[in-house]
mmCIF file of C-alpha atoms in Angstrom:
data_model
loop_
_atom_site.group_PDB
_atom_site.id
_atom_site.type_symbol
_atom_site.label_atom_id
_atom_site.label_comp_id
_atom_site.label_asym_id
_atom_site.label_seq_id
_atom_site.Cartn_x
_atom_site.Cartn_y
_atom_site.Cartn_z
ATOM 1 C CA MET X 1 11.842 379.958 128.100
ATOM 2 C CA LYS X 2 11.427 376.649 126.255
ATOM 3 C CA ALA X 3 8.918 374.180 127.698
ATOM 4 C CA ARG X 4 8.880 370.568 126.566
ATOM 5 C CA VAL X 5 5.590 368.770 127.231
ATOM 6 C CA THR X 6 5.784 364.983 126.971
ATOM 7 C CA VAL X 7 2.376 363.300 126.753
ATOM 8 C CA MET X 8 2.131 359.517 127.197
ATOM 9 C CA PRO X 9 -0.810 357.111 127.515
ATOM 10 C CA LYS X 10 -1.532 356.335 131.161
ATOM 11 C CA GLN X 11 -0.400 352.928 132.462
ATOM 12 C CA GLY X 12 -3.096 350.350 131.774
ATOM 13 C CA VAL X 13 -4.690 352.333 128.949
ATOM 14 C CA LEU X 14 -4.672 350.556 125.583
ATOM 15 C CA ASP X 15 -1.925 351.972 123.355
ATOM 16 C CA PRO X 16 -2.810 350.930 119.776
ATOM 17 C CA GLN X 17 -0.026 353.038 118.306
ATOM 18 C CA GLY X 18 2.530 351.362 120.544
ATOM 19 C CA LYS X 19 1.147 347.941 119.640
ATOM 20 C CA ALA X 20 1.334 348.755 115.917
ATOM 21 C CA ILE X 21 4.959 349.868 116.247
ATOM 22 C CA ALA X 22 5.830 346.731 118.233
ATOM 23 C CA HIS X 23 4.232 344.599 115.534
ATOM 24 C CA ALA X 24 6.096 346.419 112.751
ATOM 25 C CA LEU X 25 9.410 346.086 114.594
ATOM 26 C CA ALA X 26 8.811 342.338 115.006
ATOM 27 C CA ASN X 27 8.134 342.090 111.268
ATOM 28 C CA LEU X 28 11.476 343.790 110.632
ATOM 29 C CA GLY X 29 13.133 341.087 112.700
ATOM 30 C CA TYR X 30 13.671 342.989 115.952
ATOM 31 C CA ASP X 31 12.859 340.329 118.520
ATOM 32 C CA ALA X 32 14.540 342.009 121.521
ATOM 33 C CA VAL X 33 11.590 344.366 122.040
ATOM 34 C CA HIS X 34 9.554 343.567 125.160
ATOM 35 C CA ASP X 35 7.064 346.461 124.944
ATOM 36 C CA VAL X 36 6.513 349.742 123.077
ATOM 37 C CA ARG X 37 4.645 352.857 124.240
ATOM 38 C CA ALA X 38 4.079 355.799 121.904
ATOM 39 C CA GLY X 39 3.285 359.379 122.853
ATOM 40 C CA LYS X 40 3.685 363.017 121.808
ATOM 41 C CA VAL X 41 6.248 365.666 122.583
ATOM 42 C CA ILE X 42 5.396 369.337 122.149
ATOM 43 C CA GLU X 43 8.105 371.981 122.378
ATOM 44 C CA LEU X 44 6.750 375.410 123.318
ATOM 45 C CA ASP X 45 8.854 378.531 122.807
ATOM 46 C CA LEU X 46 7.385 380.853 125.453
ATOM 47 C CA THR X 47 8.021 384.578 125.850
ATOM 48 C CA GLU X 48 7.883 384.110 129.655
ATOM 49 C CA THR X 49 11.374 384.385 131.190
ATOM 50 C CA ASP X 50 10.633 383.119 134.706
ATOM 51 C CA PRO X 51 11.071 379.301 134.838
ATOM 52 C CA ASP X 52 8.332 378.676 137.413
ATOM 53 C CA LYS X 53 5.818 380.818 135.557
ATOM 54 C CA ALA X 54 6.767 379.191 132.251
ATOM 55 C CA LYS X 55 6.267 375.734 133.765
ATOM 56 C CA ALA X 56 2.885 376.737 135.204
ATOM 57 C CA GLN X 57 1.806 378.138 131.816
ATOM 58 C CA ALA X 58 2.862 374.961 130.002
ATOM 59 C CA GLU X 59 1.085 372.758 132.556
ATOM 60 C CA ASP X 60 -2.071 374.825 132.105
ATOM 61 C CA MET X 61 -1.820 374.460 128.301
ATOM 62 C CA ALA X 62 -1.272 370.723 128.715
ATOM 63 C CA ARG X 63 -4.350 370.334 130.901
ATOM 64 C CA LYS X 64 -6.539 372.434 128.606
ATOM 65 C CA LEU X 65 -5.358 371.340 125.157
ATOM 66 C CA LEU X 66 -2.210 369.269 124.716
ATOM 67 C CA ALA X 67 -3.183 366.193 126.758
ATOM 68 C CA ASN X 68 -6.404 364.266 127.211
ATOM 69 C CA THR X 69 -5.963 363.863 130.956
ATOM 70 C CA VAL X 70 -8.565 361.054 131.105
ATOM 71 C CA ILE X 71 -6.270 358.644 129.231
ATOM 72 C CA GLU X 72 -2.963 360.510 129.055
ATOM 73 C CA SER X 73 -0.433 361.796 131.566
ATOM 74 C CA PHE X 74 2.004 364.619 130.840
ATOM 75 C CA ARG X 75 5.309 365.895 132.101
ATOM 76 C CA VAL X 76 6.724 369.409 131.631
ATOM 77 C CA GLU X 77 10.433 370.284 131.489
ATOM 78 C CA VAL X 78 11.544 373.902 131.098
ATOM 79 C CA SER X 79 14.904 375.176 129.872
ATOM 80 C CA PRO X 80 16.309 378.526 128.813
ATOM 81 C CA ALA X 81 15.432 379.365 125.197
ATOM 82 C CA MET N 1 17.051 348.522 129.181
ATOM 83 C CA LYS N 2 14.523 351.235 128.342
ATOM 84 C CA ALA N 3 15.209 353.350 125.260
ATOM 85 C CA ARG N 4 13.338 356.594 124.655
ATOM 86 C CA VAL N 5 13.348 357.756 121.031
ATOM 87 C CA THR N 6 12.310 361.375 120.532
ATOM 88 C CA VAL N 7 11.482 362.227 116.920
ATOM 89 C CA MET N 8 11.094 365.882 115.900
ATOM 90 C CA PRO N 9 10.667 367.631 112.546
ATOM 91 C CA LYS N 10 14.004 368.926 111.260
ATOM 92 C CA GLN N 11 14.625 372.681 111.551
ATOM 93 C CA GLY N 12 13.228 374.449 108.501
ATOM 94 C CA VAL N 13 10.777 371.668 107.667
ATOM 95 C CA LEU N 14 7.109 372.726 107.738
ATOM 96 C CA ASP N 15 5.446 371.520 110.966
ATOM 97 C CA PRO N 16 1.672 371.649 110.330
ATOM 98 C CA GLN N 17 0.908 369.943 113.622
ATOM 99 C CA GLY N 18 2.930 372.516 115.525
ATOM 100 C CA LYS N 19 1.228 375.334 113.643
ATOM 101 C CA ALA N 20 -2.218 373.887 114.421
ATOM 102 C CA ILE N 21 -1.376 373.652 118.129
ATOM 103 C CA ALA N 22 -0.038 377.221 118.144
ATOM 104 C CA HIS N 23 -3.235 378.407 116.482
ATOM 105 C CA ALA N 24 -5.424 376.537 118.979
ATOM 106 C CA LEU N 25 -3.440 377.903 121.937
ATOM 107 C CA ALA N 26 -3.879 381.451 120.588
ATOM 108 C CA ASN N 27 -7.622 380.847 120.319
ATOM 109 C CA LEU N 28 -7.626 379.785 123.963
ATOM 110 C CA GLY N 29 -6.057 383.121 124.830
ATOM 111 C CA TYR N 30 -2.440 382.028 125.319
ATOM 112 C CA ASP N 31 -0.563 384.898 123.715
ATOM 113 C CA ALA N 32 2.844 384.210 125.311
ATOM 114 C CA VAL N 33 3.620 381.421 122.823
ATOM 115 C CA HIS N 34 6.337 382.339 120.327
ATOM 116 C CA ASP N 35 6.544 378.997 118.485
ATOM 117 C CA VAL N 36 5.364 375.392 118.796
ATOM 118 C CA ARG N 37 7.009 372.226 117.447
ATOM 119 C CA ALA N 38 5.303 368.853 117.721
ATOM 120 C CA GLY N 39 6.928 365.418 117.521
ATOM 121 C CA LYS N 40 6.708 361.823 118.716
ATOM 122 C CA VAL N 41 8.216 359.971 121.624
ATOM 123 C CA ILE N 42 8.494 356.186 121.555
ATOM 124 C CA GLU N 43 9.490 354.264 124.676
ATOM 125 C CA LEU N 44 11.024 350.873 123.897
ATOM 126 C CA ASP N 45 11.341 348.238 126.591
ATOM 127 C CA LEU N 46 14.314 346.200 125.296
ATOM 128 C CA THR N 47 15.533 342.844 126.571
ATOM 129 C CA GLU N 48 19.128 344.003 125.891
ATOM 130 C CA THR N 49 20.968 344.743 129.164
ATOM 131 C CA ASP N 50 24.063 346.478 127.794
ATOM 132 C CA PRO N 51 23.409 350.259 127.480
ATOM 133 C CA ASP N 52 25.561 350.785 124.383
ATOM 134 C CA LYS N 53 24.032 347.838 122.552
ATOM 135 C CA ALA N 54 20.533 348.966 123.566
ATOM 136 C CA LYS N 55 21.235 352.465 122.253
ATOM 137 C CA ALA N 56 22.586 351.075 118.968
ATOM 138 C CA GLN N 57 19.508 348.857 118.578
ATOM 139 C CA ALA N 58 17.146 351.771 119.226
ATOM 140 C CA GLU N 59 19.025 354.001 116.774
ATOM 141 C CA ASP N 60 18.784 351.268 114.155
ATOM 142 C CA MET N 61 15.015 350.951 114.756
ATOM 143 C CA ALA N 62 14.670 354.729 114.536
ATOM 144 C CA ARG N 63 16.485 354.870 111.201
ATOM 145 C CA LYS N 64 14.522 351.948 109.746
ATOM 146 C CA LEU N 65 11.028 352.598 111.097
ATOM 147 C CA LEU N 66 10.410 355.154 113.812
ATOM 148 C CA ALA N 67 11.674 358.286 112.040
ATOM 149 C CA ASN N 68 11.458 359.548 108.483
ATOM 150 C CA THR N 69 15.060 360.743 108.394
ATOM 151 C CA VAL N 70 14.410 362.915 105.318
ATOM 152 C CA ILE N 71 12.248 365.340 107.308
ATOM 153 C CA GLU N 72 12.727 364.221 110.894
ATOM 154 C CA SER N 73 15.640 364.009 113.321
ATOM 155 C CA PHE N 74 15.712 361.674 116.311
ATOM 156 C CA ARG N 75 17.464 361.372 119.645
ATOM 157 C CA VAL N 76 17.864 358.221 121.743
ATOM 158 C CA GLU N 77 18.195 358.127 125.531
ATOM 159 C CA VAL N 78 18.655 354.819 127.355
ATOM 160 C CA SER N 79 17.993 354.070 131.023
ATOM 161 C CA PRO N 80 17.783 350.944 133.146
ATOM 162 C CA ALA N 81 14.362 349.268 132.871
#
């Protein structure tokens, strides 16, 4: 199975990367941008074939390594490889 | 409209970040991981209300700033704010 882990800063947590991108976009003349949030996406190619088990594995990996759960939240989507 | 830009390394391009994550997961004992690819996700809160125009704007921003189109590919998904 393929598991896609999307990690974003939690609401209310300062997002310097998002701010920097917003600033750069404004400098390029894009003035229709209200807000920008930047995060990570990690695509895992897992040998597990059961979707529920694959999702549980990816969530465990996210909690232990991929996301800093103090300041980040994550979402896991699984799909056939 | 909200536009989500997902930027991933192109197939065949070296992905050191993905390799580092795969290595770290193996060290944590996760041996069911075949491959790992790491990218960015940028959520843009646009003042544009027309979905097609919002998508075109986000694609333009991706080409000009958010993605290095030589080594990265991007995908844009729009949704109501």
